[in-house]
Amino acid sequence: IPSESKFKNYDLEFKNGYNIEIEYLRRIGFTILGCSLNSKYFENDKLTGIPVIDQMPASGNHFVFAPAITVGLKSKIRNLLFWENKLSLGVAFSHNELKLGKSSIEKTNNDFYYAFSSGLGFQWTQHFHSMLSYKYDGYQNSGEFGHQKFHQIEISVGADY
């Protein structure tokens, strides 16, 4: 769920959201290079900051698909522990829908996508690892739907070959 989102000059709040990401990364020494496919889906809850009435119930869905190029650093802390930092840049393809009463607004946009993540990982075997990380990402929309920023705690598993 976005931590910050706007519709015109009003704040848009959400109730449910889902995020799935697939990455392919190659390690060259301490450097990581690769690509990722990120998708997000979330539902509207209410529109706030409206003069006189303060807030209004809202419905509708938002979908974002963001392919990106990833660069980063991966360093060993101990024999089985490692630290990983990544920066991803790409394009966000978004479809936004907002329903207020009987009115409905839908917009499809393409814009700049960015992400930064930092995490602590555990190397279970030579070919399998897991990681707990923090990720900050977002994208800028044009028109009535403004930017959207996300703060996420992620749990991931990976296969190494």
XYZ file of N, CA and C in Angstrom:
483
model
N 0.855 -1.175 0.000
C 0.000 0.000 0.000
C 0.899 1.235 0.000
N 0.632 2.214 -0.843
C 1.471 3.418 -0.869
C 1.435 4.160 0.465
N 2.582 4.678 0.880
C 2.615 5.502 2.089
C 2.191 6.927 1.769
N 2.253 7.287 0.503
C 1.846 8.622 0.084
C 1.290 8.565 -1.327
N 0.103 9.137 -1.510
C -0.517 9.170 -2.824
C -1.494 10.338 -2.884
N -1.614 10.945 -4.029
C -2.485 12.109 -4.206
C -3.438 11.888 -5.369
N -4.611 12.487 -5.242
C -5.530 12.646 -6.359
C -5.880 14.131 -6.372
N -5.470 14.815 -7.419
C -5.538 16.277 -7.493
C -4.835 16.832 -6.255
N -5.507 17.629 -5.409
C -4.881 18.181 -4.203
C -5.276 17.432 -2.944
N -5.885 16.262 -3.070
C -6.382 15.511 -1.926
C -5.534 14.262 -1.697
N -5.520 13.803 -0.459
C -4.797 12.575 -0.131
C -5.690 11.377 -0.388
N -5.118 10.358 -1.006
C -5.837 9.128 -1.307
C -5.288 8.038 -0.395
N -6.183 7.401 0.388
C -5.771 6.339 1.310
C -6.279 4.990 0.809
N -5.558 3.928 1.196
C -5.822 2.594 0.675
C -6.066 1.607 1.803
N -6.698 0.452 1.467
C -6.956 -0.546 2.500
C -6.221 -1.861 2.286
N -6.117 -2.384 1.108
C -5.426 -3.648 0.840
C -4.451 -3.470 -0.305
N -3.315 -4.161 -0.217
C -2.348 -4.085 -1.297
C -1.469 -5.315 -1.361
N -0.955 -5.603 -2.562
C -0.109 -6.768 -2.789
C 1.054 -6.376 -3.691
N 2.204 -7.012 -3.452
C 3.402 -6.725 -4.230
C 4.118 -8.040 -4.537
N 4.457 -8.255 -5.798
C 5.242 -9.417 -6.197
C 6.380 -8.915 -7.081
N 7.575 -9.427 -6.812
C 8.738 -9.017 -7.601
C 9.598 -10.228 -7.938
N 10.085 -10.253 -9.166
C 11.016 -11.286 -9.616
C 12.281 -10.569 -10.086
N 13.436 -11.065 -9.617
C 14.710 -10.464 -10.000
C 15.642 -11.513 -10.597
N 16.469 -11.063 -11.518
C 17.575 -11.860 -12.010
C 18.818 -11.018 -11.796
N 19.730 -11.493 -10.945
C 20.926 -10.728 -10.602
C 22.174 -11.560 -10.840
N 23.209 -10.911 -11.358
C 24.522 -11.535 -11.537
C 25.492 -10.823 -10.611
N 26.314 -11.600 -9.949
C 27.293 -11.031 -9.033
C 28.661 -11.060 -9.702
N 29.333 -9.904 -9.697
C 30.681 -9.766 -10.235
C 31.517 -9.157 -9.113
N 32.206 -9.986 -8.359
C 32.920 -9.520 -7.173
C 31.912 -9.076 -6.130
N 32.002 -7.811 -5.708
C 31.036 -7.260 -4.755
C 29.862 -6.578 -5.454
N 29.921 -6.468 -6.772
C 28.905 -5.736 -7.541
C 27.784 -6.666 -7.994
N 26.573 -6.136 -8.005
C 25.402 -6.868 -8.481
C 24.857 -6.118 -9.696
N 24.574 -6.833 -10.775
C 23.947 -6.266 -11.967
C 22.790 -7.178 -12.366
N 21.682 -6.578 -12.808
C 20.569 -7.413 -13.236
C 19.339 -6.620 -13.592
N 18.211 -7.319 -13.550
C 16.934 -6.700 -13.882
C 15.851 -7.260 -12.974
N 14.728 -6.549 -12.923
C 13.616 -6.991 -12.087
C 12.289 -6.651 -12.746
N 11.261 -7.400 -12.365
C 9.881 -7.137 -12.753
C 9.084 -7.010 -11.467
N 8.504 -5.841 -11.251
C 7.766 -5.563 -10.021
C 6.308 -5.291 -10.373
N 5.394 -5.880 -9.631
C 3.975 -5.581 -9.846
C 3.314 -5.308 -8.504
N 2.419 -4.346 -8.509
C 1.692 -3.942 -7.305
C 0.207 -3.819 -7.635
N -0.617 -4.188 -6.674
C -2.067 -4.051 -6.799
C -2.575 -3.553 -5.453
N -3.393 -2.495 -5.446
C -3.951 -2.001 -4.188
C -5.311 -1.370 -4.419
N -6.112 -1.317 -3.334
C -7.500 -0.859 -3.387
C -7.675 0.450 -2.629
N -8.537 1.326 -3.149
C -8.836 2.597 -2.496
C -9.677 2.385 -1.239
N -9.513 3.286 -0.282
C -10.333 3.287 0.930
C -11.107 4.591 1.046
N -10.374 5.727 1.014
C -11.043 7.022 1.139
C -10.176 8.150 0.590
N -10.843 9.243 0.287
C -10.215 10.480 -0.152
C -10.307 11.443 1.022
N -9.175 12.015 1.461
C -9.170 12.890 2.641
C -8.674 14.293 2.290
N -8.860 15.223 3.234
C -8.440 16.606 3.044
C -9.438 17.436 2.262
N -10.678 16.982 2.198
C -11.728 17.688 1.455
C -12.316 18.770 2.367
N -12.366 20.027 1.912
C -12.939 21.089 2.746
C -14.380 20.762 3.165
N -14.748 21.142 4.337
C -16.059 20.983 4.967
C -16.332 19.533 5.388
N -16.252 18.553 4.481
C -16.603 17.171 4.852
C -15.393 16.342 5.289
N -14.182 16.815 5.115
C -12.921 16.192 5.501
C -12.579 14.934 4.701
N -13.468 13.935 4.657
C -13.156 12.718 3.912
C -14.392 12.132 3.236
N -14.141 11.287 2.233
C -15.214 10.672 1.471
C -14.804 9.229 1.151
N -15.710 8.249 1.342
C -15.382 6.869 0.986
C -15.076 6.754 -0.509
N -14.136 5.903 -0.824
C -13.735 5.707 -2.222
C -13.560 4.215 -2.482
N -13.697 3.837 -3.731
C -13.401 2.464 -4.140
C -12.617 2.530 -5.441
N -12.304 1.380 -5.999
C -11.497 1.333 -7.208
C -10.167 0.669 -6.931
N -9.460 0.308 -7.987
C -8.199 -0.424 -7.871
C -7.086 0.289 -8.630
N -5.860 -0.018 -8.221
C -4.669 0.495 -8.893
C -3.761 -0.692 -9.198
N -3.188 -0.704 -10.392
C -2.248 -1.749 -10.779
C -1.009 -1.091 -11.366
N 0.160 -1.558 -10.960
C 1.428 -1.023 -11.452
C 2.320 -2.190 -11.864
N 2.925 -2.089 -13.026
C 3.906 -3.057 -13.508
C 5.168 -2.273 -13.847
N 6.307 -2.655 -13.248
C 7.523 -1.869 -13.423
C 8.740 -2.743 -13.714
N 9.151 -2.853 -14.974
C 10.437 -3.486 -15.280
C 11.562 -2.492 -14.985
N 12.689 -2.999 -14.456
C 13.769 -2.090 -14.059
C 15.136 -2.753 -14.213
N 16.161 -1.918 -14.319
C 17.560 -2.337 -14.310
C 18.057 -2.142 -12.877
N 18.799 -3.132 -12.364
C 19.250 -3.102 -10.968
C 20.770 -3.140 -10.892
N 21.337 -2.304 -10.024
C 22.763 -2.334 -9.684
C 22.869 -2.330 -8.163
N 23.939 -2.903 -7.648
C 24.069 -2.913 -6.196
C 25.389 -3.480 -5.729
N 25.473 -3.626 -4.402
C 26.650 -4.178 -3.741
C 26.214 -5.289 -2.799
N 27.010 -6.358 -2.758
C 26.740 -7.463 -1.850
C 28.043 -7.790 -1.146
N 28.028 -7.748 0.178
C 29.254 -8.032 0.915
C 28.982 -9.004 2.059
N 29.976 -9.860 2.301
C 29.889 -10.845 3.375
C 30.143 -10.168 4.713
N 29.329 -10.531 5.703
C 29.559 -10.063 7.073
C 30.316 -11.150 7.836
N 29.823 -12.342 7.742
C 30.453 -13.534 8.321
C 30.355 -14.642 7.283
N 30.680 -15.834 7.679
C 30.680 -16.956 6.751
C 29.341 -17.145 6.047
N 28.214 -17.076 6.786
C 26.897 -17.315 6.196
C 26.018 -16.066 6.105
N 26.439 -14.950 6.690
C 25.658 -13.701 6.660
C 26.205 -12.741 5.612
N 25.295 -12.022 4.948
C 25.718 -11.011 3.982
C 24.778 -9.809 4.040
N 25.269 -8.680 3.534
C 24.517 -7.427 3.461
C 24.406 -7.058 1.993
N 23.197 -6.614 1.569
C 22.988 -6.286 0.167
C 22.277 -4.949 0.041
N 22.783 -4.075 -0.830
C 22.158 -2.788 -1.152
C 21.938 -2.738 -2.657
N 20.721 -2.328 -3.073
C 20.403 -2.290 -4.503
C 19.670 -0.995 -4.869
N 19.918 -0.540 -6.089
C 19.217 0.585 -6.680
C 18.642 0.111 -8.005
N 17.333 0.335 -8.209
C 16.672 -0.063 -9.450
C 16.024 1.152 -10.096
N 16.166 1.262 -11.411
C 15.562 2.345 -12.177
C 14.865 1.742 -13.391
N 13.666 2.252 -13.690
C 12.931 1.717 -14.815
C 11.716 2.547 -15.168
N 10.726 1.887 -15.737
C 9.490 2.536 -16.164
C 8.326 1.875 -15.444
N 7.408 2.685 -14.922
C 6.193 2.167 -14.283
C 5.024 2.328 -15.249
N 4.355 1.225 -15.534
C 3.134 1.234 -16.336
C 1.991 1.082 -15.335
N 1.167 2.116 -15.200
C 0.134 2.085 -14.160
C -1.261 2.289 -14.726
N -2.220 1.654 -14.059
C -3.639 1.849 -14.357
C -4.304 2.202 -13.034
N -4.857 3.402 -12.958
C -5.478 3.908 -11.732
C -6.972 4.094 -11.942
N -7.748 3.653 -10.952
C -9.198 3.780 -11.006
C -9.678 4.321 -9.669
N -10.504 5.341 -9.713
C -11.080 5.940 -8.510
C -12.579 6.086 -8.699
N -13.337 5.508 -7.766
C -14.796 5.616 -7.793
C -15.252 6.356 -6.548
N -15.967 7.460 -6.774
C -16.553 8.266 -5.696
C -18.052 8.331 -5.953
N -18.816 7.596 -5.161
C -20.257 7.516 -5.402
C -20.520 6.869 -6.743
N -21.235 7.577 -7.629
C -21.540 7.038 -8.952
C -20.540 7.487 -10.015
N -19.603 8.342 -9.633
C -18.586 8.830 -10.575
C -17.364 7.920 -10.572
N -16.756 7.777 -11.741
C -15.575 6.936 -11.867
C -14.548 7.619 -12.772
N -13.284 7.557 -12.357
C -12.185 8.132 -13.135
C -11.138 7.047 -13.324
N -10.686 6.843 -14.557
C -9.640 5.866 -14.858
C -8.555 6.534 -15.692
N -7.302 6.248 -15.338
C -6.156 6.793 -16.073
C -5.098 5.713 -16.221
N -4.461 5.693 -17.362
C -3.329 4.814 -17.612
C -2.123 5.695 -17.902
N -1.007 5.443 -17.205
C 0.188 6.267 -17.335
C 1.442 5.411 -17.450
N 2.483 5.996 -18.030
C 3.830 5.430 -18.044
C 4.741 6.499 -17.479
N 5.573 6.131 -16.508
C 6.467 7.131 -15.952
C 7.677 6.490 -15.293
N 8.572 7.310 -14.774
C 9.833 6.908 -14.165
C 9.582 6.132 -12.874
N 10.261 4.986 -12.721
C 10.170 4.150 -11.521
C 11.536 4.110 -10.852
N 11.569 4.148 -9.520
C 12.819 4.083 -8.770
C 12.631 3.210 -7.535
N 13.703 2.556 -7.096
C 13.649 1.730 -5.894
C 15.033 1.643 -5.268
N 15.064 1.651 -3.937
C 16.287 1.405 -3.177
C 15.958 0.368 -2.120
N 16.792 -0.646 -1.993
C 16.578 -1.637 -0.940
C 17.890 -1.966 -0.252
N 17.773 -2.338 1.009
C 18.921 -2.719 1.815
C 18.485 -3.858 2.721
N 19.285 -4.926 2.751
C 18.853 -6.070 3.535
C 19.979 -6.926 4.063
N 19.603 -7.759 5.023
C 20.501 -8.705 5.651
C 20.090 -10.103 5.208
N 21.046 -10.880 4.700
C 20.729 -12.195 4.168
C 21.476 -13.310 4.864
N 20.946 -14.517 4.708
C 21.557 -15.719 5.257
C 21.730 -16.730 4.129
N 22.955 -17.204 3.935
C 23.270 -18.175 2.885
C 23.107 -19.574 3.463
N 21.962 -20.233 3.207
C 21.656 -21.554 3.773
C 22.578 -22.638 3.214
N 22.743 -22.628 1.915
C 23.643 -23.573 1.246
C 24.342 -22.792 0.141
N 25.158 -23.469 -0.632
C 25.843 -22.807 -1.740
C 24.849 -22.291 -2.786
N 23.654 -22.922 -2.867
C 22.696 -22.590 -3.916
C 21.383 -21.997 -3.407
N 21.274 -21.651 -2.134
C 20.000 -21.146 -1.596
C 20.253 -20.115 -0.504
N 19.525 -18.989 -0.575
C 19.631 -17.965 0.471
C 18.255 -17.353 0.757
N 18.161 -16.673 1.877
C 16.962 -15.895 2.212
C 17.425 -14.541 2.733
N 16.516 -13.547 2.690
C 16.909 -12.197 3.079
C 15.722 -11.430 3.651
N 15.997 -10.604 4.647
C 15.040 -9.666 5.211
C 15.546 -8.278 4.847
N 14.685 -7.472 4.189
C 15.159 -6.169 3.719
C 14.087 -5.092 3.824
N 14.552 -3.846 3.762
C 13.689 -2.663 3.694
C 13.778 -2.148 2.260
N 12.635 -1.755 1.702
C 12.623 -1.222 0.341
C 11.791 0.055 0.287
N 12.354 1.069 -0.357
C 11.650 2.325 -0.624
C 11.561 2.443 -2.132
N 10.351 2.529 -2.660
C 10.207 2.702 -4.099
C 9.025 3.594 -4.414
N 8.922 3.969 -5.678
C 7.835 4.840 -6.075
C 7.899 5.179 -7.544
N 6.917 5.938 -7.953
C 6.863 6.408 -9.334
C 6.020 7.672 -9.395
N 6.245 8.450 -10.423
C 5.553 9.717 -10.627
C 4.474 9.524 -11.676
N 3.250 9.855 -11.337
C 2.157 9.817 -12.313
C 1.917 11.217 -12.839
N 1.333 11.300 -13.990
C 0.991 12.607 -14.544
C -0.517 12.781 -14.481
N -0.955 14.013 -14.542
C -2.392 14.284 -14.534
C -2.971 14.310 -13.132
N -4.189 13.813 -12.980
C -4.920 13.913 -11.722
C -4.343 13.035 -10.613
N -3.785 11.889 -10.970
C -3.170 11.010 -9.981
C -1.720 11.405 -9.820
N -1.328 11.730 -8.597
C 0.035 12.186 -8.353
C 0.988 11.039 -8.076
N 2.141 11.379 -7.535
C 3.172 10.388 -7.252
C 2.694 9.380 -6.200
N 3.331 8.233 -6.186
C 3.048 7.222 -5.174
C 4.371 6.698 -4.652
N 4.497 6.678 -3.320
C 5.715 6.213 -2.658
C 5.360 5.049 -1.752
N 6.261 4.067 -1.678
C 6.028 2.859 -0.896
C 7.188 2.621 0.066
N 6.882 2.251 1.304
C 7.860 1.782 2.290
C 7.488 0.333 2.583
N 8.432 -0.600 2.394
C 8.102 -2.014 2.526
C 9.170 -2.778 3.295
N 8.729 -3.739 4.089
C 9.623 -4.722 4.683
C 9.408 -5.993 3.868
N 10.484 -6.547 3.334
C 10.375 -7.689 2.435
C 11.107 -8.909 2.990
N 10.538 -10.066 2.716
C 11.190 -11.338 2.975
C 11.347 -12.015 1.621
N 12.568 -12.419 1.305
C 12.784 -13.012 -0.015
C 13.598 -14.293 0.097
N 13.452 -15.126 -0.915
C 14.251 -16.344 -1.034
C 14.897 -16.314 -2.410
N 16.069 -16.911 -2.512
C 16.766 -16.889 -3.783
C 17.528 -18.178 -4.058
N 17.679 -18.447 -5.326
C 18.476 -19.594 -5.780
C 19.742 -19.057 -6.427
N 20.867 -19.577 -6.017
C 22.172 -19.146 -6.546
C 22.762 -20.255 -7.395
N 23.303 -19.880 -8.540
C 23.959 -20.875 -9.393
C 25.175 -20.288 -10.042
